[in-house]
mmCIF file of C-alpha atoms in Angstrom:
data_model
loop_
_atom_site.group_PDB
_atom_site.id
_atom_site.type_symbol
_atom_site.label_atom_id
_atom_site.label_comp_id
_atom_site.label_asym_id
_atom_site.label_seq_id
_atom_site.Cartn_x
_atom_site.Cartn_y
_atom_site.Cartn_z
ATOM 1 C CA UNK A 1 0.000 0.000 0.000
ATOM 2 C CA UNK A 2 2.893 2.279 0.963
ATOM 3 C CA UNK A 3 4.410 1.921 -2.543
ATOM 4 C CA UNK A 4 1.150 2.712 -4.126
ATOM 5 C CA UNK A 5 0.539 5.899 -2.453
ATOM 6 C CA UNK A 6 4.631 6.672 -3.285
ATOM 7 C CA UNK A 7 4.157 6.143 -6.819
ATOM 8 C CA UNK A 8 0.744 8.393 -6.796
ATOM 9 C CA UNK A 9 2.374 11.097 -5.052
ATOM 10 C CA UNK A 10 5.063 10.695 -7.569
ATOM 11 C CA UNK A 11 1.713 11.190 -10.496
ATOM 12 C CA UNK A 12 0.537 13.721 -8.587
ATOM 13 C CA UNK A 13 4.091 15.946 -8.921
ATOM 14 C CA UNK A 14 3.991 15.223 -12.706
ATOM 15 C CA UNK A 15 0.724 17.268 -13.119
ATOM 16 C CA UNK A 16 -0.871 18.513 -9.869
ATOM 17 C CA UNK A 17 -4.497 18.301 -10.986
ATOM 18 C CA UNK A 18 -6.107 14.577 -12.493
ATOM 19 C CA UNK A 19 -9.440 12.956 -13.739
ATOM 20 C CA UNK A 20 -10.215 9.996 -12.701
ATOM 21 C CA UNK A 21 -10.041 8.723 -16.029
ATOM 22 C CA UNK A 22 -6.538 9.893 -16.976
ATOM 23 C CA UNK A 23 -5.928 8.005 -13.619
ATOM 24 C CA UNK A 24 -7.317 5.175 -14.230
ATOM 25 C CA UNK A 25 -5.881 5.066 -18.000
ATOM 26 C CA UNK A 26 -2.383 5.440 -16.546
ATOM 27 C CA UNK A 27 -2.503 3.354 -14.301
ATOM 28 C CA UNK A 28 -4.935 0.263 -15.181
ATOM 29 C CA UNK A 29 -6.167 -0.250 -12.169
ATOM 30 C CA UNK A 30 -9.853 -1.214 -11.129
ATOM 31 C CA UNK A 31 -12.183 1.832 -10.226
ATOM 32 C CA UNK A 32 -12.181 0.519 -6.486
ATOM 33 C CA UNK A 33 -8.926 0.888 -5.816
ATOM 34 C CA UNK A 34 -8.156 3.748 -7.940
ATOM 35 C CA UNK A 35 -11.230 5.727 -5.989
ATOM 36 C CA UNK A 36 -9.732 4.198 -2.500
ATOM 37 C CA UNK A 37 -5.848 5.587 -3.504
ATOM 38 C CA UNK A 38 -7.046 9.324 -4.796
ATOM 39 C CA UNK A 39 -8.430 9.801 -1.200
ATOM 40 C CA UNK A 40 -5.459 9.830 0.440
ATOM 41 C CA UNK A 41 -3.229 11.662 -1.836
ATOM 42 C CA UNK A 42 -5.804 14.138 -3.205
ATOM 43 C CA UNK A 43 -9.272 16.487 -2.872
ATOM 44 C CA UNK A 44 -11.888 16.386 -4.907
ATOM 45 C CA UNK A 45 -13.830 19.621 -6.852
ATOM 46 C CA UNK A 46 -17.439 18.857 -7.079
ATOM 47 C CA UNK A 47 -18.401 22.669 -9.015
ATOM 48 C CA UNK A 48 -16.349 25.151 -10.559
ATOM 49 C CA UNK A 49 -13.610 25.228 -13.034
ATOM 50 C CA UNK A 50 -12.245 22.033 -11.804
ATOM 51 C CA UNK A 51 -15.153 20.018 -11.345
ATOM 52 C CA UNK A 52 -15.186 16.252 -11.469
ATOM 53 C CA UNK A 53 -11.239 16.663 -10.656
ATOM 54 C CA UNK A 54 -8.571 15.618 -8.149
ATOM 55 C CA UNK A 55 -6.332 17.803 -6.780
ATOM 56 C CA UNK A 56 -2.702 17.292 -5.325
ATOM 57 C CA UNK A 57 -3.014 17.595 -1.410
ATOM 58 C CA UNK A 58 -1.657 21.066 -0.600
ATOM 59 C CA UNK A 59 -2.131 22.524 -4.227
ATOM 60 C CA UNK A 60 -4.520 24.786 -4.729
ATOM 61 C CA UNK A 61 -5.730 26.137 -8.198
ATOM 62 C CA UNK A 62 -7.177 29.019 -7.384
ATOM 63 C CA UNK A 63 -4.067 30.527 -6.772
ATOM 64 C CA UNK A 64 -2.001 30.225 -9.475
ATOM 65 C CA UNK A 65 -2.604 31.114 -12.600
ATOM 66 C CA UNK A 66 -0.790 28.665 -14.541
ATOM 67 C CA UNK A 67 -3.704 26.351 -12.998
ATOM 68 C CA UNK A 68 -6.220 27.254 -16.075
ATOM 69 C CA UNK A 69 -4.794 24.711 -18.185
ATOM 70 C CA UNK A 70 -6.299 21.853 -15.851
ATOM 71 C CA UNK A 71 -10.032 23.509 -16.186
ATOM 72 C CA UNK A 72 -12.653 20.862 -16.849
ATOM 73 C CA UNK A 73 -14.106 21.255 -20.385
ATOM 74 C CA UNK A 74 -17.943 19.130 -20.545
ATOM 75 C CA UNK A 75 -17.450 18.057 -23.658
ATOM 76 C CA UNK A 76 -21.540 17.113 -24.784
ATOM 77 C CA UNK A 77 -21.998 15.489 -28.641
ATOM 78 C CA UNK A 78 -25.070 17.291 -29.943
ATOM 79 C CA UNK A 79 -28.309 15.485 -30.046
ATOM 80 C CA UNK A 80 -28.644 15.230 -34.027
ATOM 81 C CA UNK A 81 -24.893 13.686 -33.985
ATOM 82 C CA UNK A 82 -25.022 11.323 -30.792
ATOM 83 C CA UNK A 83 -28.655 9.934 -32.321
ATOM 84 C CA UNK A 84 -26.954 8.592 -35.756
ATOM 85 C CA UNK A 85 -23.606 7.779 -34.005
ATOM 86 C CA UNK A 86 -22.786 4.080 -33.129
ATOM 87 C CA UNK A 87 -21.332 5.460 -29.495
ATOM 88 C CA UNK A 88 -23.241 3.926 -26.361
ATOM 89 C CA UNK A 89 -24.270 5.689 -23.351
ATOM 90 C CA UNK A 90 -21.434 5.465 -20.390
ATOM 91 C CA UNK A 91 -24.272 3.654 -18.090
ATOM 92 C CA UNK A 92 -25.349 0.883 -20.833
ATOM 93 C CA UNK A 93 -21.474 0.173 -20.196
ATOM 94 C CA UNK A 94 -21.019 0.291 -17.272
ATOM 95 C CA UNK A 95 -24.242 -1.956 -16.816
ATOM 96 C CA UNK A 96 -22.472 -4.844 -19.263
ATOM 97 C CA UNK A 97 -19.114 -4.647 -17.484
ATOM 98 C CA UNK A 98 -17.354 -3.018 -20.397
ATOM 99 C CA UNK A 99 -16.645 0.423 -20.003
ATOM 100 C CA UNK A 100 -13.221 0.793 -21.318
ATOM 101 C CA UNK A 101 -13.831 -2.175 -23.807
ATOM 102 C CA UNK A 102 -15.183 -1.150 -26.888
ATOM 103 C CA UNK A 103 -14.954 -1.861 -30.878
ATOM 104 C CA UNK A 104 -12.477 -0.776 -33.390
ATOM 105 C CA UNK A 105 -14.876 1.289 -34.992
ATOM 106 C CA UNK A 106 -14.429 4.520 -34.543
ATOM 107 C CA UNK A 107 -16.499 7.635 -35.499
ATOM 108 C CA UNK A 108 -15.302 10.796 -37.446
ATOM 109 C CA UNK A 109 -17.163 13.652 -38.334
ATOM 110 C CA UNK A 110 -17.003 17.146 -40.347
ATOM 111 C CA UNK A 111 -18.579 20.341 -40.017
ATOM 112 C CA UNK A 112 -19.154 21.592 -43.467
ATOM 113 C CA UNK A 113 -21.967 24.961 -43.070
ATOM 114 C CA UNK A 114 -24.928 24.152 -41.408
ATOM 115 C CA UNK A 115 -24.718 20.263 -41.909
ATOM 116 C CA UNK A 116 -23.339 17.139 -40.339
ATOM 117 C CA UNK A 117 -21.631 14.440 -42.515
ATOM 118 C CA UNK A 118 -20.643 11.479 -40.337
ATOM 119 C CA UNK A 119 -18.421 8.577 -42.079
ATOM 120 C CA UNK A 120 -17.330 5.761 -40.288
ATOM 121 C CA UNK A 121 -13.823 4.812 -40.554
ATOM 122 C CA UNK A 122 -11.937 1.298 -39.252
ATOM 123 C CA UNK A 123 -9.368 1.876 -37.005
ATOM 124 C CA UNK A 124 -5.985 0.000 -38.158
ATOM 125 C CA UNK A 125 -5.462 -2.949 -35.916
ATOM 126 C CA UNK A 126 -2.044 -1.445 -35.376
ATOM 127 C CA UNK A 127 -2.876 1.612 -34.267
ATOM 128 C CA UNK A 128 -2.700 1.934 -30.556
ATOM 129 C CA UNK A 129 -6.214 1.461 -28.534
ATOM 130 C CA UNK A 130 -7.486 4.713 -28.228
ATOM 131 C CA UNK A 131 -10.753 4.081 -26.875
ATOM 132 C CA UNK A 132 -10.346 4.821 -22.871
ATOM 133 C CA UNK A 133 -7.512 7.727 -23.631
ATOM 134 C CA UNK A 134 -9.426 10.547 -22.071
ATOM 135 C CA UNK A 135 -7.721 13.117 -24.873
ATOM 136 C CA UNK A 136 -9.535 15.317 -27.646
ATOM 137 C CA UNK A 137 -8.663 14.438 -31.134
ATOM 138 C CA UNK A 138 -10.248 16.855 -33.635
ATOM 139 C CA UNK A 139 -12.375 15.767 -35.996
ATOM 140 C CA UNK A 140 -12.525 12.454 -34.375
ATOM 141 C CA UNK A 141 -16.055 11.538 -32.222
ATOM 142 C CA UNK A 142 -15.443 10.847 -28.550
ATOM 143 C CA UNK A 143 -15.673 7.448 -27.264
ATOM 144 C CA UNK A 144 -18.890 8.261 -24.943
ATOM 145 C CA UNK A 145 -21.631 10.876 -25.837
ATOM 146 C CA UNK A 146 -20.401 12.952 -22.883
ATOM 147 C CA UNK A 147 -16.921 13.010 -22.072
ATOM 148 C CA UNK A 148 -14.736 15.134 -19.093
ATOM 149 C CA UNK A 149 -11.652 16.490 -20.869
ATOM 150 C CA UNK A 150 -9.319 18.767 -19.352
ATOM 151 C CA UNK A 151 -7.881 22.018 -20.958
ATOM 152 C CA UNK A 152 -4.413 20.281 -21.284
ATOM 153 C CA UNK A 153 -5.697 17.746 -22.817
ATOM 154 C CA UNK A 154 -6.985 19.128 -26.280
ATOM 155 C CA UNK A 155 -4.956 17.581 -28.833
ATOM 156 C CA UNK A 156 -5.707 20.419 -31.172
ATOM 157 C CA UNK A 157 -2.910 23.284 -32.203
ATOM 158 C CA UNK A 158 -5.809 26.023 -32.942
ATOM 159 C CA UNK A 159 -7.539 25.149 -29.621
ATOM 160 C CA UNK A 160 -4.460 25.737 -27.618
ATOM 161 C CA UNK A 161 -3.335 28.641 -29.217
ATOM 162 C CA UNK A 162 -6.717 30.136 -28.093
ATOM 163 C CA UNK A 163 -6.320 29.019 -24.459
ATOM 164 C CA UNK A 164 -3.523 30.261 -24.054
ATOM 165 C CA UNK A 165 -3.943 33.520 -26.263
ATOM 166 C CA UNK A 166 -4.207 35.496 -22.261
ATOM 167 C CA UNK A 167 -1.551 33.706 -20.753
ATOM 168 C CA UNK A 168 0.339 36.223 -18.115
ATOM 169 C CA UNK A 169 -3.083 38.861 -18.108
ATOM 170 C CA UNK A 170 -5.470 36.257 -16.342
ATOM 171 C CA UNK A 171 -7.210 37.318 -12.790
ATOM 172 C CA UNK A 172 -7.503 35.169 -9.738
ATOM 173 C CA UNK A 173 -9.457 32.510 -10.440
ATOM 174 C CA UNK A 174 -12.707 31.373 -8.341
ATOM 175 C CA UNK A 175 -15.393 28.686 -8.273
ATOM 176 C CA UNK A 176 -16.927 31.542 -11.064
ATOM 177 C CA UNK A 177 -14.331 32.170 -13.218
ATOM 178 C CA UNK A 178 -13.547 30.352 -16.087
ATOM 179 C CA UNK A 179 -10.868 29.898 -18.654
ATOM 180 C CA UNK A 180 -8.550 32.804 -16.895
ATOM 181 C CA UNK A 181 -11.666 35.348 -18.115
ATOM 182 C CA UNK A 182 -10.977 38.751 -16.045
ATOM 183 C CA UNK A 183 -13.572 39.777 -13.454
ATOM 184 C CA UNK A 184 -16.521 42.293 -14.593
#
């Protein structure tokens, strides 16, 4: 047990601020143990900025700036997309026993004006698995119909250079703030 909560501290250092699924995807560990372990090296946010997030004992976002990148993003597919798409709600799942199991069949979609073209693509068998990664791909549908990501974890060059288009400028942050916006 001691090693464990060595080796999460250790995680913890790397990147102050988790999901439970980035946890869990590092680590492959059952959800039991992996919700038993971020008790005792972490807090949890339930609202604000960092909701649905663990936090480093001792660290607190709020007071750095630098902290932004972490935010929680609640990443819904919209209704006309999710209806057509192949993905399966998170609780039909997690009610078979498979939620990090999935097929290679993944979803891609394009924006093009006011319409919605989806084409499904097979994944190469040698690409890695991809399906429990808790990262954004553009243009690539999400493996759940709503997913958790976390700033730092948009894989997307435009997206980034938007987040951090105020870096050095932002405010304190709060349970009301988002995204490093500036106080009224």
């Amino acid at each position: 047990m001691v090693s464990y909560i060595q080796s999460w501290t250790q995680l913890f250092e790397e990147r102050p601020i988790w999901s439970r699924g980035w946890i869990q995807y590092r680590t492959k560990l059952p959800n039991v143990i992996v919700r038993s372990l971020l008790a005792l090296v972490s807090y949890y946010f339930t609202n604000g900025p960092w909701k649905m997030l663990w936090v480093r004992l001792g660290y607190d976002p709020r007071s750095t700036p630098d902290s932004k990148r972490y935010q929680c993003l609640d990443y819904r597919l919209p209704r006309e997309i999710a209806a057509v798409s192949t993905l399966e709600a998170r609780r039909s799942k997690l009610r078979k026993g498979l939620i990090y199991a999935g097929s290679k069949k993944q979803d891609e979609f394009q924006l093009s004006g006011d319409s919605v073209q989806l084409a499904e693509a097979v994944a190469d068998s040698n690409a890695p698995e991809t399906e429990a990664c808790p990262v954004f791909i553009a243009h690539q549908l999400p493996t759940q119909r709503q997913v958790y990501y976390q700033l730092c974890d948009l894989r997307d060059e435009s997206l980034q250079t938007l987040l951090h288009a105020n870096d050095g400028r932002e405010d304190e942050c709060s349970v009301s703030v988002y995204f490093g916006q500036k106080r009224p």
